[in-house]
mmCIF file of C-alpha atoms in Angstrom:
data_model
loop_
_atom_site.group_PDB
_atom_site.id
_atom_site.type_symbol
_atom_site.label_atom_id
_atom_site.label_comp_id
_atom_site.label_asym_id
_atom_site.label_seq_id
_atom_site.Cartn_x
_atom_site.Cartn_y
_atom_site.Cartn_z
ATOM 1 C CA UNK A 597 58.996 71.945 52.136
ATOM 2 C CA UNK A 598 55.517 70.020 51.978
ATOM 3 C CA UNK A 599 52.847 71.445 50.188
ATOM 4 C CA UNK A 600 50.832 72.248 52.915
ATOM 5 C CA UNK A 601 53.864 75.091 54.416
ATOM 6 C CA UNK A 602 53.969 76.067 50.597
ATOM 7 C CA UNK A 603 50.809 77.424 50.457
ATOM 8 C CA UNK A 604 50.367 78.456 54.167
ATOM 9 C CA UNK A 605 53.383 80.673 53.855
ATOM 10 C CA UNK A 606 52.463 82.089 50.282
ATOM 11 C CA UNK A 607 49.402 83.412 52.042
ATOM 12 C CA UNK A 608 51.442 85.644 54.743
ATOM 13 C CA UNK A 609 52.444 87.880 50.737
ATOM 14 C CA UNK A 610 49.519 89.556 50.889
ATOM 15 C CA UNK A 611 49.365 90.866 54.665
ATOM 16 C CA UNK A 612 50.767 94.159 54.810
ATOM 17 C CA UNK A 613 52.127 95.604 58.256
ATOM 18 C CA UNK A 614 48.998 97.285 60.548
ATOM 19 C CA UNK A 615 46.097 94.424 59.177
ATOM 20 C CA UNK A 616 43.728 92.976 61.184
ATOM 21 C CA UNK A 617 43.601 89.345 59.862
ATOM 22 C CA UNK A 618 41.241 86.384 60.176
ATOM 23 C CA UNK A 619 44.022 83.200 61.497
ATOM 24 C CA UNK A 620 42.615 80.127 59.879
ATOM 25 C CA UNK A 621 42.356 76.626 61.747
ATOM 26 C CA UNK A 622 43.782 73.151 60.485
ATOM 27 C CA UNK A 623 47.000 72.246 59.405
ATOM 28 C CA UNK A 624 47.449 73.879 56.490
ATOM 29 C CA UNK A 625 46.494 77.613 58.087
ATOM 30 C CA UNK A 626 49.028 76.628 61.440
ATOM 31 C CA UNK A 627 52.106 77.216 58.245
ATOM 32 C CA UNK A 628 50.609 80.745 57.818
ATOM 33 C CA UNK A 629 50.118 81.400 61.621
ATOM 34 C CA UNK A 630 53.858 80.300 62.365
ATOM 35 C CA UNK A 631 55.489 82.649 59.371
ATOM 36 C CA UNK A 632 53.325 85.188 61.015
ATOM 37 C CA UNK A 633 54.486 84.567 64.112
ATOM 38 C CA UNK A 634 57.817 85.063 62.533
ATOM 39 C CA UNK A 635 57.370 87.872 61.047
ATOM 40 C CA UNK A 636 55.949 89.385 64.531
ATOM 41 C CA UNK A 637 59.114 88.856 66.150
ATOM 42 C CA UNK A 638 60.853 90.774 63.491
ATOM 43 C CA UNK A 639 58.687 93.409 64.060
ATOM 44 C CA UNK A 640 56.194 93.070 62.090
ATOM 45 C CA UNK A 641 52.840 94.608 63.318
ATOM 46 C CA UNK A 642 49.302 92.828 63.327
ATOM 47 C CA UNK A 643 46.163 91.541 64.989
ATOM 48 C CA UNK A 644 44.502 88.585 64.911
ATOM 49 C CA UNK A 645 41.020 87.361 65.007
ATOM 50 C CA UNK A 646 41.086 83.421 65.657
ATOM 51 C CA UNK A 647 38.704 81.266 64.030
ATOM 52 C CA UNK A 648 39.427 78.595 66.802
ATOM 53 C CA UNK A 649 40.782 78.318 70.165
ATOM 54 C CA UNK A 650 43.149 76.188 69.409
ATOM 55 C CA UNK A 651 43.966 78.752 66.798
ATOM 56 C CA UNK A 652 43.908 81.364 69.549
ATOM 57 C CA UNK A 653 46.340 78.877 71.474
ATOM 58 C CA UNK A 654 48.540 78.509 68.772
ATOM 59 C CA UNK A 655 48.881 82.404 67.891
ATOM 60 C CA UNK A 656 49.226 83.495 71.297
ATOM 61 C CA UNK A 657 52.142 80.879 71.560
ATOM 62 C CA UNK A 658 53.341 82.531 68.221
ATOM 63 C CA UNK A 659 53.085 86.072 69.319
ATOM 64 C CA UNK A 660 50.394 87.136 68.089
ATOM 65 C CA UNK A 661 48.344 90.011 68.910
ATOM 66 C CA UNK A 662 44.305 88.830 69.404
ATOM 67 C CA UNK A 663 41.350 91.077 69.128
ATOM 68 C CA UNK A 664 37.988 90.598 69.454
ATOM 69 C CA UNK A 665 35.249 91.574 66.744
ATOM 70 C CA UNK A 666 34.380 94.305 68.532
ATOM 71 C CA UNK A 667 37.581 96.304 68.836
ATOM 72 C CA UNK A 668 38.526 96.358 65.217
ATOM 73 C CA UNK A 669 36.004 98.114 61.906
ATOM 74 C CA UNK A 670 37.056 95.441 59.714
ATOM 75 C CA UNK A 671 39.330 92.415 58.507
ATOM 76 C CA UNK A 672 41.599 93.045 56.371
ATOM 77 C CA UNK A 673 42.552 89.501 55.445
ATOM 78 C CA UNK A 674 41.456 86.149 55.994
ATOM 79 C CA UNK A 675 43.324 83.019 55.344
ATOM 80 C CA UNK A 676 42.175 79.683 56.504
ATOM 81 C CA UNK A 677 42.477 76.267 55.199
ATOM 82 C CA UNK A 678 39.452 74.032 52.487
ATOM 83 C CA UNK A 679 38.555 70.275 52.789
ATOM 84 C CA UNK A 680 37.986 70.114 49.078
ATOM 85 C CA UNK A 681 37.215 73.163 46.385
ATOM 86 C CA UNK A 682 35.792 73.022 42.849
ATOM 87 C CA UNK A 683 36.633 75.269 39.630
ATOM 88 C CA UNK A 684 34.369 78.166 41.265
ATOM 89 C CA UNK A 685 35.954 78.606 44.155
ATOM 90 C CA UNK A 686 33.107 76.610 46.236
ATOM 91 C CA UNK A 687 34.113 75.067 49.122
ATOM 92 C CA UNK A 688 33.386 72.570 52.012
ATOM 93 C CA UNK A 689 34.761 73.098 55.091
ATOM 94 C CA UNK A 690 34.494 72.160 58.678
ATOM 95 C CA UNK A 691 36.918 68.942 58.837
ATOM 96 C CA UNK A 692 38.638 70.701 61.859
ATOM 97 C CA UNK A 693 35.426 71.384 63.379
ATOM 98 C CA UNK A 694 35.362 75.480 63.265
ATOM 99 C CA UNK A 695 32.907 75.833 60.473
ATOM 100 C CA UNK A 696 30.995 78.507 61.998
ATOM 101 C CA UNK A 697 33.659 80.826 63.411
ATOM 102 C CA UNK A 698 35.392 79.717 60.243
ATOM 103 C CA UNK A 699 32.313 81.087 57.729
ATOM 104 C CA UNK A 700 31.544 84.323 60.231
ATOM 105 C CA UNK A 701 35.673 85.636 59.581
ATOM 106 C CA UNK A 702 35.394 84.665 55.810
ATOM 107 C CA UNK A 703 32.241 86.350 55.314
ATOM 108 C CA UNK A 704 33.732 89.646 57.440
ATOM 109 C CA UNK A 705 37.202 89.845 55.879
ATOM 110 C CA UNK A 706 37.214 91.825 52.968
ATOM 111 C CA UNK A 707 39.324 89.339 51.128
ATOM 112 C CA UNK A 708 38.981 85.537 52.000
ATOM 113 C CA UNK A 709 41.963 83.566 50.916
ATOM 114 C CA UNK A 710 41.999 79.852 50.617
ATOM 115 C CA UNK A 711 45.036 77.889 50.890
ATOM 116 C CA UNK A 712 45.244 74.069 50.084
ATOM 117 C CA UNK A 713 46.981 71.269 48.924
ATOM 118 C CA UNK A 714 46.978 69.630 45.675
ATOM 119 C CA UNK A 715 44.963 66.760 47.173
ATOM 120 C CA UNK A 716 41.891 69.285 47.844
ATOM 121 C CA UNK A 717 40.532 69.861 44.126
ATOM 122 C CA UNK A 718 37.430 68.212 42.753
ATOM 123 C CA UNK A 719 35.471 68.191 39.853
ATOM 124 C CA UNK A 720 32.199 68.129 42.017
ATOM 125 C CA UNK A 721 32.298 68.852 45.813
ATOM 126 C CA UNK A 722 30.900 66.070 48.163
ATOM 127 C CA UNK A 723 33.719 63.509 48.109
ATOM 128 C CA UNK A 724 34.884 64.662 51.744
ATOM 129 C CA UNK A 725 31.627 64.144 53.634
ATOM 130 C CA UNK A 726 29.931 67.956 54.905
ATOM 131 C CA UNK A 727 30.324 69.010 58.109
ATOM 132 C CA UNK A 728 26.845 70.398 59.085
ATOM 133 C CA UNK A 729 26.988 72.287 62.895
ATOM 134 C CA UNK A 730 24.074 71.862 64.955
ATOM 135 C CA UNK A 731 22.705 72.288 68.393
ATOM 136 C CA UNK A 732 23.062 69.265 71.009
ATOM 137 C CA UNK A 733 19.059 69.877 71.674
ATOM 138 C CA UNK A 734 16.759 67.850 69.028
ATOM 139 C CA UNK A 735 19.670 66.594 67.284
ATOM 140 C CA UNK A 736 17.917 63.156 66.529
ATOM 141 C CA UNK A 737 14.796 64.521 64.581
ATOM 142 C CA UNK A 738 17.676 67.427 62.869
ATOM 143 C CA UNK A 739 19.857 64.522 61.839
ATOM 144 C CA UNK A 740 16.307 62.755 60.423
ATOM 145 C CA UNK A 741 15.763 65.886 58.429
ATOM 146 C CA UNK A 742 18.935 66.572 56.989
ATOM 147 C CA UNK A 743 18.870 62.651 55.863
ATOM 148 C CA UNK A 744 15.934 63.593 53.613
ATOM 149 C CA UNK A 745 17.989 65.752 51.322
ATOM 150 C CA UNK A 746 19.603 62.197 50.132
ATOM 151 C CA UNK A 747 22.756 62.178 52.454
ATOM 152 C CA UNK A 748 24.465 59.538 55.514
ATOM 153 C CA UNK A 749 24.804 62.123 58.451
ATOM 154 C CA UNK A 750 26.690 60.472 61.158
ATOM 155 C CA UNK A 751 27.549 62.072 64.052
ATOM 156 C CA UNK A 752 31.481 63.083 64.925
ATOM 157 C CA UNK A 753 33.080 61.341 67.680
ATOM 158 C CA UNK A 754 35.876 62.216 69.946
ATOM 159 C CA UNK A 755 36.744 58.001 71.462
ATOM 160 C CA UNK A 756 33.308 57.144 72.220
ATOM 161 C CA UNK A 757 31.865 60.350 73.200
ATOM 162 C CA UNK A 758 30.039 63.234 70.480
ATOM 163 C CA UNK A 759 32.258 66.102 69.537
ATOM 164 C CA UNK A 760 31.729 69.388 70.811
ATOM 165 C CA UNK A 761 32.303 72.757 69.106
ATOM 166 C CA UNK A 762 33.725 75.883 70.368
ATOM 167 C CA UNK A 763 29.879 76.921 70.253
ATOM 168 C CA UNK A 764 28.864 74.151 72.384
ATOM 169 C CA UNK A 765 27.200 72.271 69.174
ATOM 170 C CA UNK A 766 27.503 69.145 68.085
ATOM 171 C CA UNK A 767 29.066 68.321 64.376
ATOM 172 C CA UNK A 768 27.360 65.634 61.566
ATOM 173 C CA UNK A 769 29.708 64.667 59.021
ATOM 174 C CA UNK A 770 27.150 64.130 55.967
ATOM 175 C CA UNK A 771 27.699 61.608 53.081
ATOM 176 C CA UNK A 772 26.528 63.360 49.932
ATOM 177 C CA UNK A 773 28.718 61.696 47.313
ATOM 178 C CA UNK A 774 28.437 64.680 44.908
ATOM 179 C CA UNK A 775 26.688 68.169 45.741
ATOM 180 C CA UNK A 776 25.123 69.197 42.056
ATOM 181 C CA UNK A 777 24.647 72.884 43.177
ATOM 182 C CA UNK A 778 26.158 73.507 46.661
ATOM 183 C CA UNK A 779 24.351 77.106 46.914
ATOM 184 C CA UNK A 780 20.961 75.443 46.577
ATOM 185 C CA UNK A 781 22.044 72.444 49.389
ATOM 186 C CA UNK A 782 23.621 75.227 51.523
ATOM 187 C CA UNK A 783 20.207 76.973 51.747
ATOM 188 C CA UNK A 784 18.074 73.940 52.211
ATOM 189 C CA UNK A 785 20.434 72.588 55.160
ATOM 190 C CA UNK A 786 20.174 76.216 56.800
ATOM 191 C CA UNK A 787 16.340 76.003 56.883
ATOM 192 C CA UNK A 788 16.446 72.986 58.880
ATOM 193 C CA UNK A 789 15.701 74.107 62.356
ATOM 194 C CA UNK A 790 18.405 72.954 64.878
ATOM 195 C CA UNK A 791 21.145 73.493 62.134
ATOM 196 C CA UNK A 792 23.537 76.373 63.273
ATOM 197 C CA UNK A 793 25.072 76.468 59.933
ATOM 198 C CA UNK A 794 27.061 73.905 56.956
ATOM 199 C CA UNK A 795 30.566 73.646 55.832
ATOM 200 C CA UNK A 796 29.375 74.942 52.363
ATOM 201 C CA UNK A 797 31.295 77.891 51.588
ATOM 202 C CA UNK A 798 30.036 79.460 48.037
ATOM 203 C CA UNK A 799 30.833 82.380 46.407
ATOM 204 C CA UNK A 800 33.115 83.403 49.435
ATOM 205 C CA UNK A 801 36.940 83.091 48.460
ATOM 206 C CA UNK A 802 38.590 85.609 46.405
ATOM 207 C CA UNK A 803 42.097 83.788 46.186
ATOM 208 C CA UNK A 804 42.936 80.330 45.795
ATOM 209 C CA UNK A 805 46.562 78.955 46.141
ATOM 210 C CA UNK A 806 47.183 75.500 45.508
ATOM 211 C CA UNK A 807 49.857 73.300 43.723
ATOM 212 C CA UNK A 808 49.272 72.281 40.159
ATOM 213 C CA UNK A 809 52.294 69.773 39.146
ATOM 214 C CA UNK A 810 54.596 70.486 41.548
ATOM 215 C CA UNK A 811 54.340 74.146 41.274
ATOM 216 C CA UNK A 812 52.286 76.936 43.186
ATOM 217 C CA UNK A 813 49.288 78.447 41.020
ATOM 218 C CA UNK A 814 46.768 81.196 42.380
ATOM 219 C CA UNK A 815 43.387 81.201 41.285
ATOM 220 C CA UNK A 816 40.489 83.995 41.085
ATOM 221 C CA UNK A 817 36.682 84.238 41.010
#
């Protein structure tokens, strides 16, 4: 077992039978979707709120009950996956390109756990270049902007054409190096007009599991 299905199915512990849970998108969160999915055909009774359509895709595939935000009070649960994480919990997010339905779930569940591999950790976040989701209109002079708080935005690709969102936005993948305080950058991108929202995600998980040496560990604010 990778470490990657480790963590994704060490996740599915804390749903309890009746939850509405936030599903996750990346390859980490598809190892908690599929013990779900497992579970479900055991009889085991949830619903899902995808964070992705290809996490809708996959769930529906799986067996998964869907609901929409506005047949449900609450989230119980949400698990998804983290492009890197620092000792606080902070996060950036957004390498699979569902930042934004990604940060609305987290910031609904009422807990938001994080699941990733040993590779994720790091002393300061910035090594994996930000995802920052914008819209397609002015992108030019947003991408201009966002280069004056001391990053390379570049924008994502899919072969030689831009990638689209879910939303219908496009997705800059911004070279920071190191973030010193990722609440204060996570502010300053969101005041940039034409940015939808950034992959910073601070303050928001509850649980952490990772592998330290070999072994799982779970970590708390």
């Amino acid at each position: 077992m990778n470490e990657k299905q480790m963590v994704g199915e060490k996740a599915v512990e804390y749903i309890k039978d009746g939850m509405v849970v936030g599903l996750g998108t990346g390859s980490t969160a598809y190892y908690t979707i599929t013990k779900l999915g497992e579970l479900v055909r055991n009889g085991f009774n949830i619903k899902g709120i995808p964070t992705s359509e290809q996490t809708a895709a996959l769930a529906v595939e799986q067996g998964i009950t869907l609901v929409d935000f506005k047949d449900v009070n609450q989230i119980d649960v949400a698990i998804d996956g983290a492009d890197e994480f620092d000792a606080d919990l902070n996060l950036i997010k957004g390498g699979g390109g569902a930042l934004l339905r990604e940060k609305i779930i987290a910031n609904a569940a009422s807990i938001f756990i994080v699941i990733a591999d040993s590779s994720k950790g790091a002393k300061k976040l910035g090594a994996f270049p930000l995802p920052v989701e914008i819209v397609t209109f002015g992108a030019d002079m947003t991408t201009k902007k966002i280069a004056e708080l001391g990053c390379e935005p570049k924008l994502r690709l899919t072969g030689n054409q831009p990638f689209i969102t879910d939303n219908g936005n496009y997705i800059l993948d911004c070279d920071f190096k190191h973030i010193e305080s990722p609440k204060e950058m996570e502010l300053q991108l969101n005041k940039i007009p034409g940015v939808v929202e950034n992959g910073l995600f601070v303050n928001m998980a509850d649980r952490l599991i990772t592998i330290e040496n070999g072994e799982l560990v779970e970590k708390t604010k």
